[in-house]
PDB file of C-alpha atoms in Angstrom:
ATOM      1  CA  MET A  26      51.230 -82.371  93.544  1.00  0.00           C
ATOM      2  CA  THR A  27      52.979 -85.178  91.634  1.00  0.00           C
ATOM      3  CA  LYS A  28      55.111 -87.836  93.293  1.00  0.00           C
ATOM      4  CA  GLU A  29      58.221 -86.265  91.777  1.00  0.00           C
ATOM      5  CA  GLN A  30      57.360 -82.880  93.283  1.00  0.00           C
ATOM      6  CA  VAL A  31      56.749 -84.484  96.676  1.00  0.00           C
ATOM      7  CA  LYS A  32      60.117 -86.282  96.459  1.00  0.00           C
ATOM      8  CA  GLU A  33      61.827 -82.982  95.580  1.00  0.00           C
ATOM      9  CA  LYS A  34      60.281 -81.234  98.606  1.00  0.00           C
ATOM     10  CA  GLU A  35      61.240 -84.236 100.750  1.00  0.00           C
ATOM     11  CA  LYS A  36      64.834 -83.964  99.500  1.00  0.00           C
ATOM     12  CA  GLN A  37      64.931 -80.231 100.294  1.00  0.00           C
ATOM     13  CA  LEU A  38      63.501 -80.885 103.742  1.00  0.00           C
ATOM     14  CA  LEU A  39      66.154 -83.548 104.367  1.00  0.00           C
ATOM     15  CA  GLU A  40      68.891 -81.098 103.332  1.00  0.00           C
ATOM     16  CA  ILE A  41      67.599 -78.401 105.701  1.00  0.00           C
ATOM     17  CA  THR A  42      67.275 -80.734 108.691  1.00  0.00           C
ATOM     18  CA  GLY A  43      70.573 -82.433 107.829  1.00  0.00           C
ATOM     19  CA  ALA A  44      72.433 -79.125 107.911  1.00  0.00           C
ATOM     20  CA  PHE A  45      70.849 -78.234 111.247  1.00  0.00           C
ATOM     21  CA  CYS A  46      71.625 -81.607 112.816  1.00  0.00           C
ATOM     22  CA  ALA A  47      75.226 -81.480 111.543  1.00  0.00           C
ATOM     23  CA  GLN A  48      75.775 -78.018 113.020  1.00  0.00           C
ATOM     24  CA  LYS A  49      73.754 -78.136 116.232  1.00  0.00           C
ATOM     25  CA  LEU A  50      72.908 -81.746 117.132  1.00  0.00           C
ATOM     26  CA  ASN A  51      74.296 -85.116 116.045  1.00  0.00           C
ATOM     27  CA  ASP A  52      73.950 -87.913 113.489  1.00  0.00           C
ATOM     28  CA  GLU A  53      71.433 -89.806 115.609  1.00  0.00           C
ATOM     29  CA  TYR A  54      69.009 -86.885 115.456  1.00  0.00           C
ATOM     30  CA  PHE A  55      69.516 -86.636 111.700  1.00  0.00           C
ATOM     31  CA  VAL A  56      68.662 -90.322 111.265  1.00  0.00           C
ATOM     32  CA  LEU A  57      65.483 -89.894 113.342  1.00  0.00           C
ATOM     33  CA  CYS A  58      64.493 -86.731 111.433  1.00  0.00           C
ATOM     34  CA  GLU A  59      65.160 -88.479 108.124  1.00  0.00           C
ATOM     35  CA  LYS A  60      62.995 -91.435 109.169  1.00  0.00           C
ATOM     36  CA  LEU A  61      60.171 -89.104 110.203  1.00  0.00           C
ATOM     37  CA  ILE A  62      60.351 -87.012 107.011  1.00  0.00           C
ATOM     38  CA  LYS A  63      60.289 -90.119 104.822  1.00  0.00           C
ATOM     39  CA  LYS A  64      57.346 -91.472 106.789  1.00  0.00           C
ATOM     40  CA  MET A  65      55.532 -88.157 106.304  1.00  0.00           C
ATOM     41  CA  GLY A  66      56.302 -88.337 102.581  1.00  0.00           C
ATOM     42  CA  ARG A  67      54.475 -91.671 102.333  1.00  0.00           C
ATOM     43  CA  LYS A  68      51.219 -90.298 103.747  1.00  0.00           C
ATOM     44  CA  ARG A  69      48.270 -89.936 101.397  1.00  0.00           C
ATOM     45  CA  ASP A  70      48.034 -86.236 102.276  1.00  0.00           C
ATOM     46  CA  VAL A  71      51.699 -85.201 102.584  1.00  0.00           C
ATOM     47  CA  PRO A  72      51.740 -82.331 105.098  1.00  0.00           C
ATOM     48  CA  PHE A  73      54.914 -80.563 103.938  1.00  0.00           C
ATOM     49  CA  THR A  74      53.584 -79.905 100.417  1.00  0.00           C
ATOM     50  CA  ARG A  75      51.949 -76.755 101.815  1.00  0.00           C
ATOM     51  CA  GLY A  76      53.742 -73.994 103.686  1.00  0.00           C
ATOM     52  CA  LYS A  77      57.384 -73.046 104.114  1.00  0.00           C
ATOM     53  CA  LEU A  78      59.880 -75.879 104.276  1.00  0.00           C
ATOM     54  CA  GLU A  79      61.831 -74.098 107.034  1.00  0.00           C
ATOM     55  CA  ILE A  80      58.763 -74.274 109.265  1.00  0.00           C
ATOM     56  CA  TRP A  81      58.301 -77.980 108.519  1.00  0.00           C
ATOM     57  CA  ALA A  82      62.023 -78.628 109.114  1.00  0.00           C
ATOM     58  CA  ALA A  83      61.856 -76.884 112.484  1.00  0.00           C
ATOM     59  CA  ALA A  84      58.641 -78.777 113.295  1.00  0.00           C
ATOM     60  CA  VAL A  85      60.276 -82.133 112.515  1.00  0.00           C
ATOM     61  CA  VAL A  86      63.245 -81.318 114.766  1.00  0.00           C
ATOM     62  CA  HIS A  87      60.864 -80.003 117.436  1.00  0.00           C
ATOM     63  CA  ALA A  88      58.694 -83.141 117.317  1.00  0.00           C
ATOM     64  CA  ILE A  89      61.692 -85.483 117.551  1.00  0.00           C
ATOM     65  CA  GLY A  90      63.407 -83.248 120.099  1.00  0.00           C
ATOM     66  CA  SER A  91      60.411 -82.878 122.372  1.00  0.00           C
ATOM     67  CA  ILE A  92      59.978 -86.627 122.828  1.00  0.00           C
ATOM     68  CA  ASN A  93      63.732 -86.998 123.458  1.00  0.00           C
ATOM     69  CA  PHE A  94      64.044 -84.085 125.928  1.00  0.00           C
ATOM     70  CA  LEU A  95      66.150 -82.003 123.511  1.00  0.00           C
ATOM     71  CA  PHE A  96      64.973 -78.775 125.163  1.00  0.00           C
ATOM     72  CA  ASP A  97      65.963 -79.936 128.677  1.00  0.00           C
ATOM     73  CA  ARG A  98      69.387 -78.680 129.803  1.00  0.00           C
ATOM     74  CA  SER A  99      70.078 -81.866 131.750  1.00  0.00           C
ATOM     75  CA  PHE A 100      70.126 -83.962 128.547  1.00  0.00           C
ATOM     76  CA  GLU A 101      72.708 -84.159 125.770  1.00  0.00           C
ATOM     77  CA  PRO A 102      72.476 -82.826 123.161  1.00  0.00           C
ATOM     78  CA  TYR A 103      70.651 -79.713 124.307  1.00  0.00           C
ATOM     79  CA  ILE A 104      69.369 -76.718 122.393  1.00  0.00           C
ATOM     80  CA  SER A 105      66.789 -74.145 123.383  1.00  0.00           C
ATOM     81  CA  SER A 106      63.671 -73.853 121.267  1.00  0.00           C
ATOM     82  CA  LYS A 107      64.499 -70.157 120.848  1.00  0.00           C
ATOM     83  CA  GLU A 108      67.923 -70.983 119.394  1.00  0.00           C
ATOM     84  CA  MET A 109      66.366 -73.594 117.089  1.00  0.00           C
ATOM     85  CA  ASN A 110      63.765 -71.099 115.853  1.00  0.00           C
ATOM     86  CA  GLU A 111      66.435 -68.458 115.290  1.00  0.00           C
ATOM     87  CA  TYR A 112      68.392 -70.926 113.148  1.00  0.00           C
ATOM     88  CA  PHE A 113      65.379 -71.721 110.959  1.00  0.00           C
ATOM     89  CA  GLY A 114      63.992 -68.169 111.006  1.00  0.00           C
ATOM     90  CA  THR A 115      60.664 -69.379 112.366  1.00  0.00           C
ATOM     91  CA  LYS A 116      58.234 -68.427 115.114  1.00  0.00           C
ATOM     92  CA  GLY A 117      57.854 -70.680 118.120  1.00  0.00           C
ATOM     93  CA  ALA A 118      54.051 -70.827 118.074  1.00  0.00           C
ATOM     94  CA  THR A 119      53.940 -71.810 114.413  1.00  0.00           C
ATOM     95  CA  VAL A 120      56.581 -74.496 114.847  1.00  0.00           C
ATOM     96  CA  SER A 121      54.885 -75.865 117.964  1.00  0.00           C
ATOM     97  CA  SER A 122      51.543 -76.181 116.189  1.00  0.00           C
ATOM     98  CA  LYS A 123      53.127 -77.989 113.213  1.00  0.00           C
ATOM     99  CA  ALA A 124      55.074 -80.244 115.596  1.00  0.00           C
ATOM    100  CA  ARG A 125      51.802 -81.075 117.377  1.00  0.00           C
ATOM    101  CA  ILE A 126      50.283 -82.048 114.002  1.00  0.00           C
ATOM    102  CA  ILE A 127      53.254 -84.351 113.353  1.00  0.00           C
ATOM    103  CA  LYS A 128      53.148 -85.862 116.844  1.00  0.00           C
ATOM    104  CA  ASP A 129      49.409 -86.509 116.552  1.00  0.00           C
ATOM    105  CA  MET A 130      49.792 -87.920 113.030  1.00  0.00           C
ATOM    106  CA  PHE A 131      52.252 -90.595 114.195  1.00  0.00           C
ATOM    107  CA  ASP A 132      51.177 -90.902 117.840  1.00  0.00           C
ATOM    108  CA  LEU A 133      54.580 -89.758 119.103  1.00  0.00           C
ATOM    109  CA  TRP A 134      55.091 -89.659 122.854  1.00  0.00           C
ATOM    110  CA  TYR A 135      57.968 -89.818 125.316  1.00  0.00           C
ATOM    111  CA  TYR A 136      59.951 -93.017 124.814  1.00  0.00           C
ATOM    112  CA  SER A 137      58.239 -93.823 121.479  1.00  0.00           C
ATOM    113  CA  PRO A 138      60.333 -96.803 120.389  1.00  0.00           C
ATOM    114  CA  GLU A 139      60.506 -95.842 116.710  1.00  0.00           C
ATOM    115  CA  PHE A 140      61.693 -92.259 117.230  1.00  0.00           C
ATOM    116  CA  SER A 141      63.638 -92.345 120.498  1.00  0.00           C
ATOM    117  CA  THR A 142      67.385 -91.892 120.683  1.00  0.00           C
ATOM    118  CA  GLY A 143      69.470 -94.832 121.866  1.00  0.00           C
ATOM    119  CA  ALA A 144      69.952 -93.246 125.286  1.00  0.00           C
ATOM    120  CA  MET A 145      66.204 -92.748 125.684  1.00  0.00           C
ATOM    121  CA  GLN A 146      65.515 -96.347 124.709  1.00  0.00           C
ATOM    122  CA  GLU A 147      68.067 -97.628 127.226  1.00  0.00           C
ATOM    123  CA  ASN A 148      66.665 -95.485 130.050  1.00  0.00           C
ATOM    124  CA  SER A 149      62.999 -96.014 129.275  1.00  0.00           C
ATOM    125  CA  PRO A 150      60.970 -96.776 132.391  1.00  0.00           C
ATOM    126  CA  PHE A 151      58.838 -99.057 130.207  1.00  0.00           C
ATOM    127  CA  ASN A 152      61.724-101.506 129.696  1.00  0.00           C
ATOM    128  CA  ASN A 153      60.914-103.184 133.023  1.00  0.00           C
ATOM    129  CA  MET A 154      57.139-103.280 132.587  1.00  0.00           C
ATOM    130  CA  VAL A 155      54.789-105.929 131.270  1.00  0.00           C
ATOM    131  CA  MET A 156      51.042-106.044 130.722  1.00  0.00           C
ATOM    132  CA  VAL A 157      49.217-108.834 132.538  1.00  0.00           C
ATOM    133  CA  ASP A 158      45.438-109.132 132.202  1.00  0.00           C
ATOM    134  CA  GLY A 159      45.219-105.473 131.147  1.00  0.00           C
ATOM    135  CA  LEU A 160      47.365-104.215 134.029  1.00  0.00           C
ATOM    136  CA  ILE A 161      50.843-102.782 133.606  1.00  0.00           C
ATOM    137  CA  LEU A 162      53.159-104.267 136.219  1.00  0.00           C
ATOM    138  CA  PRO A 163      56.878-103.969 136.977  1.00  0.00           C
ATOM    139  CA  LEU A 164      58.746-107.164 136.068  1.00  0.00           C
ATOM    140  CA  ASP A 165      60.354-107.423 139.497  1.00  0.00           C
ATOM    141  CA  ASN A 166      56.901-107.571 141.187  1.00  0.00           C
ATOM    142  CA  LEU A 167      55.831-110.664 139.252  1.00  0.00           C
ATOM    143  CA  PRO A 168      56.075-114.136 140.776  1.00  0.00           C
ATOM    144  CA  GLU A 169      58.563-116.421 139.040  1.00  0.00           C
ATOM    145  CA  HIS A 170      55.917-118.845 137.769  1.00  0.00           C
TER     146      HIS A 170
END
């Protein structure tokens, strides 16, 4: 696939996720999805060149959402994975497996600094931790010197 074709697929993917985020989530999620899609588009083997774009769009939202607790009712915004899959017309198992590929590709985990929402970054339990001689310690347990 040529670079122009990859850019066209990337643009389509951005439009699909943008519409979803505008209707169901917020601008912050769109920015994170856009960043992830563009990062995927720079890979040597661009994953979204194969398969349906709706599945990849749902997988991008799922990957970003899962590390930001999107599917947990106690967080805002909230959406169920079922509702997300209904919107995209996808199956949960397929989307989950593609999201796992994305998360593994970029080593995404809870509180990943690059792809966390502002609220997640502020409330990260890692904000008050530091590594000393290979041990992770809370800042308030360290002596002042």
